[in-house]
Amino acid sequence: MKIQSADRGPCNLFLLFLSVVFLGLATPAANAQTAPAASATHGAGTVVKRAAARPWMNRTLSPRRRADILLKQMTLDEKITMVHGVKPIPVKGYVGYVPAIPRLGIPALTLADGRAAVGNGAKDITLLPAPIAASSGWDVAVMGAFGRVLGREQWLKGTNVALGPTIDVVRVPEWGRTFESYGEDPWFNSRMAVAEIQGIQSQGPIADANMYLTMQQESNRQMEDSRVDERTLQEIYLPPFAAAIQEGHVGTVMCAYVKTNGAYSCENQYLLKDVLRTQLHFDGWVMSDWGATHSTADAANHGLDQEMPDNKFFGDKLKAAVASGQVSQSVLDGQVRNVLVPMFRQGLFDKPQTGSWSASARSPEHDAFARMVAEQGTVLLKNDAGLLPLAAAASVAVIGAPGSTAPRVEGGGSSGANAPYVVSPLEGIRKRAGDASRVSYADGSDLDAAASAARNADVALVFVQTKETEGSDRPDLELPGNQDALIEAVAQAGKRTIVVLNTGGPVLMPWLDKVAGVIEAWYPGQEDGNAIAAILYGDVNPAAKLPLTFPRSARQIPTSQREQWPGVDGRSLYSEGLNVGYRWYDSSDVQPLFPFGFGLSYTTFRLSRLVVEPAKPGLPSGAAAATELVRLDVTNTGKRRGAEVVQIYVGHPAADQEPPHQLRAFAKVDLRPGETKTVSLALDKRSFSVYDPAAHDWAFRAGTYEILAGTSSRDLPLHKSIVVR
Ligand code: BGC
């Protein structure tokens, strides 16, 4: 994707400033140049001798070559050490640990969770918004910076393997880990995954793409078997992992708890060998999710490299299996090599790790970044009669979710983190409103009190939430407790009601017609109140877009049948096939509540002059090379500066039997009132290909395609038919 004269928004300038001044830390490669090959405390003679004795420390050799040289020096026990974690963990903090092998200068691996912040109870970290909020900005530059902040904080904490990001395509809106992921579109998730992984790895740690694959439920995640056809697997669920490997150069992939087509992810030969190694040429390591290893010989022979967090299967049992020949020496060598190659590539042998779990990773710049991400990820869903932004003089009743004393700023489970502080919506709004007498508060547990607060104010702001967490799925898509009743009571009493959602995924909105405004603020992290106040009062013009469809009813969703989800007798049938997310609504001609890609602004935009033309020859070949170039104009037709996300969808020839149209490019364009910019985007060869299960490969398909441009999956005013040869 390339934007002509369109990537100069305030957001990007802010990012540039952050990157250069604060986050533009030396890359591992740069570190590698300056780090000594052996301990600097030794004399020069010792350094030379050590370097000669440790030829794998020669940085001019490739990571693969260095790994092979080192492998030859390793004993069986040392090899076994590399392929499992240890429990208890000898160093405080980390959730996974592989001990160092000092004899050979192999550093320890220190693994920590972190999707929105360094997790595992770490203190003095920055709690960023949930990944689903960050991705809602539809801005890969922001996602890259998100990765850099996370990677930087992990590195300062002494982590050299950062467990994240979660890049699974969200199939099931009730999935308890929806908030950890980016959304429901494979291509969208791919772009976000590449940006975040590159960001994390630029700061030192190896990133970990998880969870591989078909991880779509928590309820029965230790047993569930996802039955999914090869084409769907390849076209929908695999692309983010393919991009993470091929473009993001991710060092590790975490295999999931679930089974895919009968075999546990962590011993699934098709997924681990045929796909990861043969098809995608992955040269890093596959680590198991915590306790997701189920066997020794099958797991090792089918492609698992490292058991986490301990050694139930890959300790003595693996050693015995190698001794008995059940697992060959070359399989074990392959496992160890897969761990070593990314360690070398990432510079873990070459740069000293100076971080520690007790160090503070925080900075004022990271706090500011957390706020910016929350602002740019907040989606304005409804704004009747321009009620928002709030007038400075308006009196406001802030009404909190019933029974909750704290705002919901993060999701739970392994991605949960210790926020250093949380600015509540009430605090943020009071601060922004200036005059405290203009802002009243009711906690929402007493409907009458909430209604009376609403009655006495010009505008009522109702904050409602879901509690989403790893380990359990939502039972349904409704707001839990009596939050719907709260909204109804406030809407009935008050003059104008705005609902602010703090959820990790879609919710149903039976009250939608009775309220004037709706904002999806997701789990916004530590800067919650400041960010929502900036949106409400118009200091920031919302520009975020939904990365997931919001259904009108539970019956509408693509996985509404029990056999599909959570499954029957431990099996879930992916019978919706390619029709995941908006593809389902489009192919079944169902109008969702809010479509994928949707989000309002305080200004308005017009798209015009769509041109589609073949890319000029001479571009690099391969799947990523541009095939067609799309150009169009975007005009800000309103009175405020704002940004619009231009989205390009591709419709295949009917014979291909693809969903009606699929996202293949997007760009965020920042515009002054009245300004027009020309955006140009590239469509790659994959945009015109389908996966052919008979050939077990992608096939480029010539034919007549529809190219659609617009501002959501359901608002595509411009289109062109093109013949692709
Ligand atoms: C989660 C992983 C996490 C691991 C370690 C597992 O339950 O699925 O995402 O990295 O725990 O905390």
XYZ file of C-alpha atoms and ligand atoms in Angstrom:
737
model
C 0.000 0.000 0.000
C 1.277 3.413 -0.877
C -0.322 6.738 -0.199
C 0.519 9.718 -2.355
C 0.805 12.902 -0.356
C -1.628 11.407 2.060
C 0.399 10.209 4.979
C 1.125 13.484 6.652
C -1.639 13.492 9.256
C -1.107 14.829 12.766
C -1.141 11.264 13.987
C 1.704 10.273 11.751
C 3.688 13.368 12.614
C 3.224 12.547 16.272
C 4.410 9.025 15.580
C 7.384 10.235 13.659
C 8.292 12.505 16.557
C 7.872 9.651 19.024
C 9.867 7.256 16.893
C 12.756 9.586 16.334
C 12.998 11.128 19.751
C 11.943 8.382 22.081
C 11.360 5.100 20.367
C 13.996 5.239 17.691
C 16.241 3.055 19.706
C 19.022 1.130 18.137
C 17.811 -1.950 16.330
C 19.234 -5.282 17.419
C 21.282 -5.323 14.251
C 22.761 -1.972 15.202
C 23.334 -3.209 18.727
C 25.031 -6.229 17.338
C 27.585 -4.033 15.657
C 28.604 -2.416 18.899
C 28.319 -5.322 21.321
C 31.539 -7.194 22.005
C 31.784 -10.802 20.882
C 32.813 -11.869 24.336
C 32.676 -10.261 27.734
C 34.249 -6.826 27.650
C 35.670 -7.340 31.108
C 38.295 -9.678 29.686
C 41.486 -8.470 28.073
C 41.806 -8.160 24.302
C 43.757 -11.397 24.084
C 41.011 -13.316 25.841
C 38.427 -11.817 23.500
C 40.339 -12.989 20.453
C 40.872 -16.451 21.943
C 37.206 -16.758 22.897
C 36.090 -15.640 19.440
C 38.365 -18.216 17.857
C 37.103 -20.892 20.220
C 33.498 -19.929 19.515
C 33.252 -19.670 15.759
C 29.447 -19.353 16.017
C 30.066 -15.904 17.479
C 31.325 -14.713 14.104
C 28.696 -12.160 13.130
C 29.633 -12.174 9.489
C 28.132 -15.662 9.157
C 24.434 -16.208 8.533
C 22.179 -17.128 11.484
C 21.667 -20.553 9.950
C 25.410 -21.127 9.577
C 26.069 -19.979 13.122
C 23.348 -22.285 14.420
C 24.816 -25.249 12.544
C 28.307 -24.608 13.888
C 27.012 -24.299 17.435
C 24.829 -27.401 17.132
C 27.927 -29.503 16.457
C 29.325 -28.459 19.835
C 26.238 -29.313 21.846
C 25.810 -32.423 23.959
C 22.531 -34.331 24.001
C 21.633 -32.832 27.375
C 22.332 -29.333 26.143
C 20.120 -29.894 23.136
C 17.327 -31.170 25.350
C 17.692 -28.058 27.513
C 16.831 -25.862 24.548
C 13.543 -27.561 23.701
C 11.555 -27.073 26.895
C 10.931 -24.579 29.642
C 11.755 -25.121 33.302
C 9.570 -24.924 36.355
C 9.916 -23.369 38.854
C 11.327 -20.391 37.037
C 14.574 -19.360 38.715
C 14.188 -15.658 37.901
C 11.267 -13.663 39.244
C 8.656 -12.500 36.801
C 8.837 -14.384 33.516
C 6.149 -16.882 32.585
C 8.528 -19.073 30.616
C 12.228 -19.715 30.996
C 14.907 -21.702 29.201
C 18.182 -21.711 31.144
C 21.407 -20.376 29.681
C 24.218 -22.721 28.650
C 27.237 -20.704 29.818
C 29.742 -23.221 28.468
C 28.699 -22.248 24.960
C 27.624 -18.673 25.615
C 23.964 -19.491 24.924
C 21.828 -16.926 26.733
C 18.744 -17.837 28.733
C 15.366 -17.314 27.098
C 13.121 -15.133 29.209
C 9.505 -15.189 28.079
C 6.791 -12.766 29.158
C 3.206 -12.188 28.135
C 2.095 -8.917 26.699
C -0.599 -7.970 24.217
C -1.330 -4.495 25.546
C 1.438 -4.257 28.152
C 4.119 -6.412 29.742
C 2.010 -8.887 31.729
C 2.637 -11.557 34.348
C 2.247 -9.073 37.175
C 5.026 -6.751 35.999
C 4.995 -3.338 37.644
C 5.931 0.031 36.193
C 4.720 -0.703 32.707
C 2.420 1.185 30.344
C -1.075 -0.221 29.861
C -1.865 0.442 26.220
C -5.353 -0.035 24.783
C -6.308 -3.607 23.846
C -5.051 -4.686 20.408
C -8.611 -4.559 19.011
C -8.650 -0.838 19.905
C -5.228 -0.253 18.380
C -6.218 -2.019 15.162
C -9.438 0.033 14.951
C -7.285 2.982 13.947
C -6.667 1.181 10.651
C -3.205 2.662 10.673
C -0.240 0.349 10.242
C 2.133 3.099 11.374
C 0.324 3.255 14.714
C 0.407 -0.530 14.991
C 4.121 -0.498 14.274
C 4.669 2.039 17.047
C 2.436 -0.043 19.334
C 4.825 -2.944 18.743
C 7.837 -0.732 19.371
C 6.492 0.478 22.720
C 5.626 -3.067 23.772
C 8.958 -4.422 22.550
C 10.873 -1.652 24.249
C 9.121 -2.246 27.574
C 9.622 -6.002 27.316
C 13.297 -5.476 26.608
C 13.702 -3.113 29.557
C 12.082 -5.797 31.701
C 14.687 -8.298 30.565
C 12.327 -10.227 28.283
C 13.902 -11.612 25.137
C 10.855 -13.530 23.881
C 7.678 -11.433 23.910
C 4.561 -13.605 23.860
C 2.434 -11.849 21.304
C 0.794 -10.648 19.200
C -2.430 -12.631 18.926
C -3.178 -12.561 15.229
C -6.026 -15.044 14.776
C -8.891 -14.025 12.512
C -11.913 -13.690 14.784
C -14.561 -16.128 13.649
C -16.779 -16.106 16.732
C -17.752 -12.769 18.290
C -18.283 -14.393 21.708
C -14.698 -15.680 21.765
C -13.204 -14.561 25.083
C -9.951 -13.445 23.468
C -11.464 -11.336 20.696
C -10.029 -8.187 22.300
C -6.504 -9.606 22.015
C -6.765 -9.924 18.269
C -7.136 -7.400 15.459
C -10.411 -8.355 13.846
C -12.255 -10.568 11.403
C -10.459 -10.039 8.099
C -7.406 -12.082 7.081
C -5.782 -9.357 5.056
C -6.410 -6.668 7.657
C -4.989 -8.903 10.394
C -1.989 -9.667 8.203
C -1.121 -5.978 7.838
C -1.480 -5.387 11.564
C 0.508 -8.497 12.457
C 3.442 -7.561 10.245
C 3.547 -4.019 11.636
C 3.361 -5.072 15.272
C 5.848 -7.917 14.943
C 8.379 -5.717 13.184
C 7.826 -3.129 15.900
C 8.401 -5.582 18.734
C 11.434 -7.200 17.141
C 13.031 -3.829 16.338
C 13.455 -3.283 20.072
C 15.260 -6.493 20.948
C 12.839 -9.278 21.852
C 11.795 -12.067 19.547
C 8.041 -11.842 18.891
C 5.674 -14.797 18.991
C 2.759 -15.155 16.570
C -0.120 -16.798 18.362
C -2.259 -18.808 18.504
C -1.711 -21.231 15.659
C -4.392 -22.206 14.483
C -8.229 -22.229 14.546
C -8.214 -20.902 18.114
C -11.762 -19.658 18.384
C -12.967 -20.655 21.784
C -12.017 -20.699 25.419
C -14.868 -22.798 26.841
C -13.572 -26.099 25.588
C -10.159 -25.093 24.364
C -8.263 -28.089 25.720
C -10.394 -30.546 23.759
C -12.106 -28.790 20.901
C -11.578 -30.073 17.382
C -12.073 -27.495 14.634
C -13.254 -29.218 11.471
C -12.329 -26.916 8.668
C -11.725 -27.482 4.982
C -8.329 -26.810 3.464
C -9.420 -23.893 1.327
C -10.972 -22.062 4.277
C -7.932 -22.763 6.405
C -5.662 -21.346 3.735
C -7.757 -18.370 2.662
C -9.118 -17.215 6.016
C -7.113 -18.451 8.993
C -3.612 -18.846 7.639
C -2.856 -15.480 5.957
C -1.940 -13.549 9.133
C 0.535 -16.288 10.072
C 1.915 -16.430 6.546
C 2.455 -12.670 6.615
C 3.948 -12.806 10.121
C 6.504 -15.325 8.861
C 7.219 -14.090 5.360
C 7.021 -10.331 5.879
C 7.296 -9.926 9.654
C 10.099 -12.508 10.027
C 8.638 -13.513 13.343
C 10.976 -15.708 15.388
C 8.419 -17.992 17.024
C 4.921 -19.322 16.481
C 2.830 -20.582 19.375
C 0.750 -23.649 18.618
C -2.694 -23.542 20.180
C -4.632 -25.658 22.661
C -7.273 -26.812 20.209
C -7.227 -29.516 17.577
C -7.517 -28.818 13.896
C -9.075 -31.592 11.819
C -8.449 -34.239 14.422
C -4.914 -33.471 15.553
C -3.820 -31.214 18.375
C -2.210 -28.051 17.040
C 1.069 -28.903 18.747
C 1.374 -32.256 17.006
C -0.420 -31.468 13.783
C 1.805 -32.544 10.941
C -0.173 -30.687 8.307
C -0.041 -27.398 10.192
C 3.461 -27.646 11.583
C 5.328 -29.329 8.754
C 3.410 -29.104 5.499
C 2.271 -25.552 6.042
C 4.847 -23.865 8.283
C 7.975 -25.471 6.911
C 7.251 -26.626 3.368
C 4.790 -23.980 2.282
C 5.917 -20.942 4.278
C 9.613 -21.786 4.796
C 9.417 -20.822 8.465
C 12.878 -21.101 9.997
C 12.036 -20.110 13.585
C 10.632 -22.272 16.343
C 7.198 -23.533 17.258
C 6.574 -23.356 20.984
C 3.576 -24.927 22.590
C 1.004 -22.897 24.411
C 1.184 -23.495 28.145
C 0.339 -27.142 28.612
C -0.666 -27.651 24.975
C 1.896 -30.409 24.348
C 0.271 -33.848 24.391
C 2.976 -36.280 23.378
C 6.690 -36.795 22.948
C 7.433 -38.632 19.695
C 4.342 -37.451 17.822
C 4.863 -33.846 18.817
C 8.598 -33.877 18.005
C 8.213 -35.806 14.765
C 5.260 -33.727 13.629
C 6.955 -30.388 14.107
C 6.793 -29.045 17.659
C 10.158 -27.571 18.646
C 9.728 -26.487 22.217
C 7.433 -27.478 25.067
C 6.191 -24.781 27.412
C 6.246 -24.145 30.262
C 7.959 -27.306 31.504
C 9.328 -30.678 30.452
C 6.568 -33.251 30.801
C 7.150 -34.510 27.263
C 10.334 -32.874 26.023
C 12.623 -33.548 29.020
C 13.701 -37.069 29.972
C 11.000 -38.567 27.783
C 12.392 -36.892 24.697
C 15.897 -37.950 25.647
C 14.714 -41.539 25.951
C 12.854 -41.275 22.654
C 16.055 -40.115 20.950
C 17.986 -42.964 22.596
C 15.436 -45.525 21.414
C 15.263 -44.042 17.927
C 11.583 -43.074 18.186
C 12.770 -39.550 17.550
C 15.820 -39.317 15.354
C 18.884 -37.291 16.189
C 18.242 -35.167 13.140
C 14.738 -34.307 14.350
C 16.188 -33.134 17.660
C 18.896 -31.189 15.853
C 16.209 -29.589 13.723
C 14.278 -28.529 16.819
C 17.351 -26.958 18.375
C 18.348 -25.270 15.128
C 14.882 -23.748 14.855
C 15.365 -22.171 18.288
C 18.895 -21.010 17.589
C 18.328 -19.413 14.182
C 16.010 -16.619 15.397
C 18.167 -16.175 18.490
C 21.131 -15.461 16.231
C 19.085 -13.394 13.801
C 17.677 -11.281 16.586
C 21.138 -10.699 18.019
C 20.502 -12.436 21.355
C 24.017 -13.906 21.346
C 25.637 -10.627 20.455
C 24.080 -7.963 22.590
C 24.085 -7.975 26.353
C 20.628 -8.123 27.928
C 20.732 -5.407 30.534
C 17.049 -5.243 31.415
C 15.510 -6.642 34.545
C 12.036 -7.472 35.772
C 12.262 -4.889 38.529
C 13.295 -2.056 36.212
C 10.754 0.581 35.314
C 9.727 0.479 31.678
C 7.561 3.586 31.861
C 8.100 6.995 30.368
C 6.020 10.122 29.767
C 6.299 9.391 26.050
C 4.746 5.963 26.485
C 1.913 7.490 28.545
C 1.290 9.980 25.739
C 1.399 7.177 23.208
C -1.176 5.172 25.214
C -3.521 8.135 25.046
C -2.996 8.701 21.345
C -3.725 5.035 20.548
C -6.907 5.129 22.640
C -8.078 8.267 20.858
C -7.346 6.983 17.402
C -8.986 3.604 18.176
C -12.286 4.983 19.484
C -15.085 4.363 16.989
C -17.993 6.761 16.675
C -20.960 4.596 15.723
C -23.898 6.942 15.996
C -24.183 10.706 16.320
C -27.720 11.981 15.770
C -28.066 15.552 14.680
C -24.430 16.303 15.398
C -24.928 16.086 19.178
C -21.239 15.353 19.440
C -18.836 16.922 19.969
C -20.243 18.246 23.219
C -20.628 21.970 23.602
C -18.229 23.292 26.229
C -21.127 24.736 28.201
C -23.267 21.569 28.217
C -24.045 20.013 31.588
C -23.206 16.355 31.579
C -24.289 13.375 33.690
C -21.687 10.611 33.722
C -23.345 7.304 34.531
C -21.169 4.290 35.241
C -21.822 0.647 34.551
C -24.037 -0.797 37.280
C -22.171 -2.398 40.118
C -18.767 -1.613 38.736
C -16.575 0.692 40.709
C -13.796 0.817 38.151
C -13.816 1.415 34.430
C -13.054 -1.600 32.280
C -9.776 -0.714 30.601
C -8.304 -4.109 29.702
C -9.234 -7.684 28.985
C -8.333 -10.547 31.317
C -6.194 -13.661 31.260
C -2.570 -13.893 30.220
C -2.816 -10.479 28.595
C -3.926 -8.803 31.810
C -1.489 -6.262 33.215
C -0.958 -3.899 36.142
C -1.916 -0.430 34.992
C 0.344 2.163 36.648
C -2.733 4.396 36.885
C -6.115 4.636 35.254
C -7.766 7.913 34.344
C -11.455 7.158 34.774
C -14.009 8.640 32.386
C -15.380 10.763 35.230
C -11.947 12.227 36.001
C -11.139 12.821 32.346
C -14.490 14.470 31.633
C -14.363 16.628 34.784
C -10.886 17.785 33.884
C -11.869 18.597 30.312
C -15.140 20.268 31.267
C -13.188 22.649 33.497
C -16.105 23.678 35.662
C -16.789 20.653 37.902
C -20.347 21.825 38.572
C -21.193 20.956 34.970
C -20.449 17.247 35.505
C -22.559 15.043 37.770
C -22.129 11.346 38.432
C -24.310 8.340 39.183
C -22.845 4.879 39.474
C -25.601 3.158 37.547
C -26.583 0.527 40.078
C -29.640 2.542 41.060
C -31.734 3.094 37.941
C -33.819 5.850 39.534
C -30.742 7.781 40.625
C -29.255 7.348 37.143
C -32.486 8.557 35.526
C -32.637 11.571 37.774
C -28.999 12.482 37.026
C -29.864 12.266 33.336
C -32.968 14.413 33.779
C -30.927 17.190 35.356
C -28.260 17.367 32.650
C -28.184 18.439 29.016
C -26.485 15.214 28.011
C -26.255 11.806 29.716
C -23.190 9.678 29.068
C -23.736 6.044 29.982
C -20.640 3.863 30.280
C -21.362 0.163 29.887
C -19.030 -2.780 29.641
C -18.391 -6.451 29.163
C -15.826 -8.428 31.092
C -13.942 -10.452 28.524
C -11.125 -12.754 29.375
C -9.027 -15.661 28.288
C -10.388 -18.863 29.786
C -14.068 -18.205 29.150
C -16.266 -17.095 26.302
C -19.149 -14.699 26.561
C -22.410 -16.644 26.980
C -24.082 -14.351 24.444
C -23.657 -10.971 22.830
C -25.772 -9.035 25.281
C -24.471 -6.482 27.714
C -24.348 -8.412 30.994
C -26.390 -7.589 34.087
C -28.986 -4.872 33.837
C -26.981 -2.549 31.632
C -29.540 -2.603 28.821
C -32.171 -1.601 31.377
C -29.909 1.171 32.632
C -29.528 2.580 29.140
C -33.300 2.394 28.575
C -34.002 4.149 31.884
C -31.530 6.928 31.156
C -32.687 7.329 27.567
C -36.272 7.646 28.721
C -35.488 10.220 31.391
C -32.772 12.273 29.802
C -32.891 14.621 26.911
C -30.023 13.176 24.990
C -28.134 10.006 25.775
C -24.741 8.886 24.527
C -23.680 5.306 25.216
C -19.977 4.561 25.558
C -19.117 0.894 25.185
C -16.095 -0.601 26.893
C -16.181 -4.022 25.312
C -13.679 -6.305 23.648
C -16.025 -7.251 20.831
C -19.514 -6.670 19.456
C -22.585 -6.318 21.654
C -26.275 -6.195 20.782
C -27.973 -2.804 21.130
C -31.724 -3.237 21.624
C -31.875 0.423 22.748
C -30.095 1.845 19.716
C -33.070 3.841 18.399
C -33.614 5.516 21.757
C -30.160 6.999 22.186
C -28.588 9.873 20.317
C -25.073 8.566 20.165
C -22.939 5.452 20.544
C -19.182 5.212 20.886
C -17.162 1.985 20.925
C -14.157 2.802 23.122
C -13.080 -0.867 23.559
C -10.692 -1.539 26.439
C -8.824 1.754 26.271
C -5.943 1.221 28.698
C -4.620 3.582 31.354
C -5.535 6.796 29.524
C -9.238 5.903 29.272
C -10.759 9.101 30.676
C -8.447 11.507 28.888
C -9.005 9.785 25.566
C -12.792 9.601 25.805
C -12.983 13.238 26.937
C -10.889 14.302 23.949
C -13.299 12.486 21.620
C -16.462 13.695 23.352
C -15.416 17.344 23.320
C -13.972 17.186 19.809
C -10.328 17.839 20.680
C -9.770 14.734 18.611
C -11.910 14.036 15.593
C -12.778 10.320 15.627
C -11.418 8.398 12.652
C -11.522 4.774 13.795
C -13.373 2.005 12.009
C -14.766 -1.304 13.213
C -12.492 -4.242 12.463
C -15.439 -6.555 13.254
C -19.094 -6.677 12.268
C -21.658 -5.786 14.949
C -24.726 -7.983 14.413
C -28.331 -6.925 14.870
C -29.225 -10.138 16.658
C -27.558 -13.315 17.859
C -29.245 -15.237 15.059
C -27.487 -13.124 12.464
C -23.934 -14.162 13.224
C -22.080 -16.602 10.949
C -21.594 -19.120 13.778
C -25.097 -19.147 15.249
C -25.540 -22.941 15.132
C -24.312 -25.043 18.051
C -22.549 -27.435 15.660
C -20.479 -24.505 14.487
C -19.743 -23.060 17.887
C -19.042 -24.043 20.583
C -19.507 -27.392 18.855
C -21.148 -30.692 19.661
C -19.241 -33.603 21.198
C -16.046 -31.586 21.106
C -16.224 -30.824 17.395
C -16.939 -27.471 15.837
C -17.847 -27.466 12.206
C -16.542 -24.525 10.250
C -19.473 -24.999 7.909
C -19.689 -21.276 7.142
C -16.475 -21.866 5.185
C -15.077 -18.680 3.686
C -18.048 -16.676 4.914
C -16.438 -15.357 8.074
C -17.312 -11.902 9.437
C -18.642 -9.448 6.858
C -18.267 -12.078 4.137
C -21.151 -13.930 5.780
C -23.453 -10.917 6.031
C -22.728 -10.020 2.427
C -23.172 -13.498 0.992
C -26.400 -14.077 2.906
C -27.583 -10.537 2.197
C -28.176 -9.707 5.829
C -27.921 -6.137 7.093
C -25.778 -6.018 10.231
C -26.175 -3.385 12.930
C -22.803 -1.815 12.135
C -20.725 -3.230 9.315
C -17.044 -4.053 9.219
C -15.042 -0.967 8.336
C -17.685 1.431 9.641
C -17.014 4.499 11.780
C -18.138 8.131 11.762
C -16.265 11.391 11.984
C -17.203 14.929 13.001
C -16.584 15.890 9.407
C -17.738 14.334 6.139
C -15.878 12.949 3.157
C -16.484 12.276 -0.483
C -14.678 9.742 -2.636
C -14.404 10.288 -6.366
C -12.526 9.550 -9.580
C -11.714 5.890 -9.126
C -9.108 4.667 -11.585
C -7.872 1.095 -11.769
C -4.993 0.226 -14.050
C -2.492 -2.557 -14.461
C 0.690 -2.037 -12.496
C 3.684 -1.190 -14.642
C 5.957 -4.121 -15.347
C 9.276 -4.156 -13.565
C 7.897 -4.503 -10.082
C 9.296 -7.373 -8.062
C 7.672 -10.706 -8.807
C 5.994 -13.016 -6.313
C 2.763 -12.927 -4.365
C 3.364 -9.476 -2.934
C 4.024 -7.761 -6.245
C 1.382 -5.280 -7.328
C -0.857 -6.425 -10.127
C -3.271 -3.504 -10.306
C -3.014 0.047 -9.074
C -6.047 1.799 -7.685
C -6.264 5.554 -7.510
C -9.001 7.777 -6.172
C -9.627 11.190 -4.695
C -10.807 11.815 -1.144
C -12.263 15.182 -0.203
C -13.080 16.519 3.229
C -16.510 18.046 2.589
C -17.102 19.210 6.160
C -15.832 21.928 8.432
C -13.277 20.130 10.584
C -9.960 18.536 9.947
C -10.342 14.768 9.966
C -9.122 11.457 8.622
C -10.954 8.933 6.492
C -10.008 5.316 5.914
C -10.325 4.471 2.243
C -11.084 0.785 1.786
C -10.678 -1.237 -1.395
C -12.565 -4.498 -1.782
C -12.196 -7.004 -4.588
C -15.055 -9.049 -6.012
C -14.026 -12.253 -7.822
C -15.605 -13.702 -10.957
C -18.639 -15.769 -9.933
C -16.958 -18.993 -11.042
C -14.395 -18.613 -8.258
C -17.111 -19.059 -5.622
C -15.648 -16.487 -3.316
C -17.592 -14.230 -0.914
C -19.044 -11.152 -2.688
C -16.147 -8.849 -1.919
C -13.044 -8.885 0.243
C -10.823 -6.200 1.673
C -7.507 -6.004 -0.159
C -6.172 -2.497 0.541
C -6.788 0.462 2.802
C -5.230 3.809 3.612
C -5.922 6.471 6.171
C -5.994 9.971 4.740
C -5.837 13.110 6.834
C -7.559 16.148 5.318
C -8.170 19.777 6.135
C -11.680 21.095 5.472
C -12.185 21.343 1.737
C -8.956 19.554 0.953
C -8.694 16.774 -1.646
C -5.940 14.204 -1.831
C -5.283 11.485 -4.341
C -4.700 8.105 -2.767
C -3.031 5.298 -4.601
C -3.062 1.727 -3.464
C -1.700 -1.476 -4.898
C -3.549 -4.747 -5.290
C -1.256 -7.737 -5.172
C -1.460 -11.009 -7.025
C -3.229 -12.673 -4.093
C -6.133 -10.295 -4.602
C -6.751 -12.181 -7.838
C -6.033 -15.700 -6.631
C -7.914 -18.486 -4.919
C -6.622 -21.494 -3.050
C -7.072 -24.646 -5.069
C -7.389 -27.630 -2.715
C -6.868 -30.097 -5.555
C -3.460 -28.601 -6.322
C -2.799 -27.727 -2.642
C -1.703 -24.326 -3.837
C -2.839 -20.830 -4.629
C -3.916 -20.252 -8.217
C -3.983 -16.923 -10.000
C -7.312 -16.530 -11.788
C -7.712 -14.419 -14.879
C -11.175 -12.962 -15.364
C -13.480 -10.043 -14.748
C -13.196 -8.572 -11.273
C -15.113 -5.840 -9.491
C -12.975 -3.277 -7.680
C -14.994 -1.425 -5.048
C -13.907 1.607 -3.078
C -15.572 3.136 -0.070
C -15.555 3.798 3.640
C -16.958 0.532 5.026
C -17.727 -2.950 3.745
C -21.308 -1.730 3.182
C -20.639 1.727 1.812
C -18.825 1.249 -1.458
C -19.967 4.034 -3.764
C -17.235 3.649 -6.391
C -16.644 0.560 -8.461
C -15.032 -0.563 -11.667
C -14.998 -3.828 -13.544
C -11.602 -4.865 -14.739
C -10.335 -7.764 -16.750
C -7.285 -9.331 -15.195
C -5.129 -11.397 -17.510
C -2.128 -18.463 26.851
C -0.930 -17.901 26.122
C 0.047 -17.353 27.115
C 0.438 -18.440 28.091
C 1.430 -17.988 29.134
C -1.716 -19.441 27.926
O -2.808 -19.786 28.704
O -2.985 -19.091 25.940
O -1.347 -16.911 25.223
O 1.178 -16.838 26.451
O -0.735 -18.884 28.764
O 0.849 -17.135 30.049
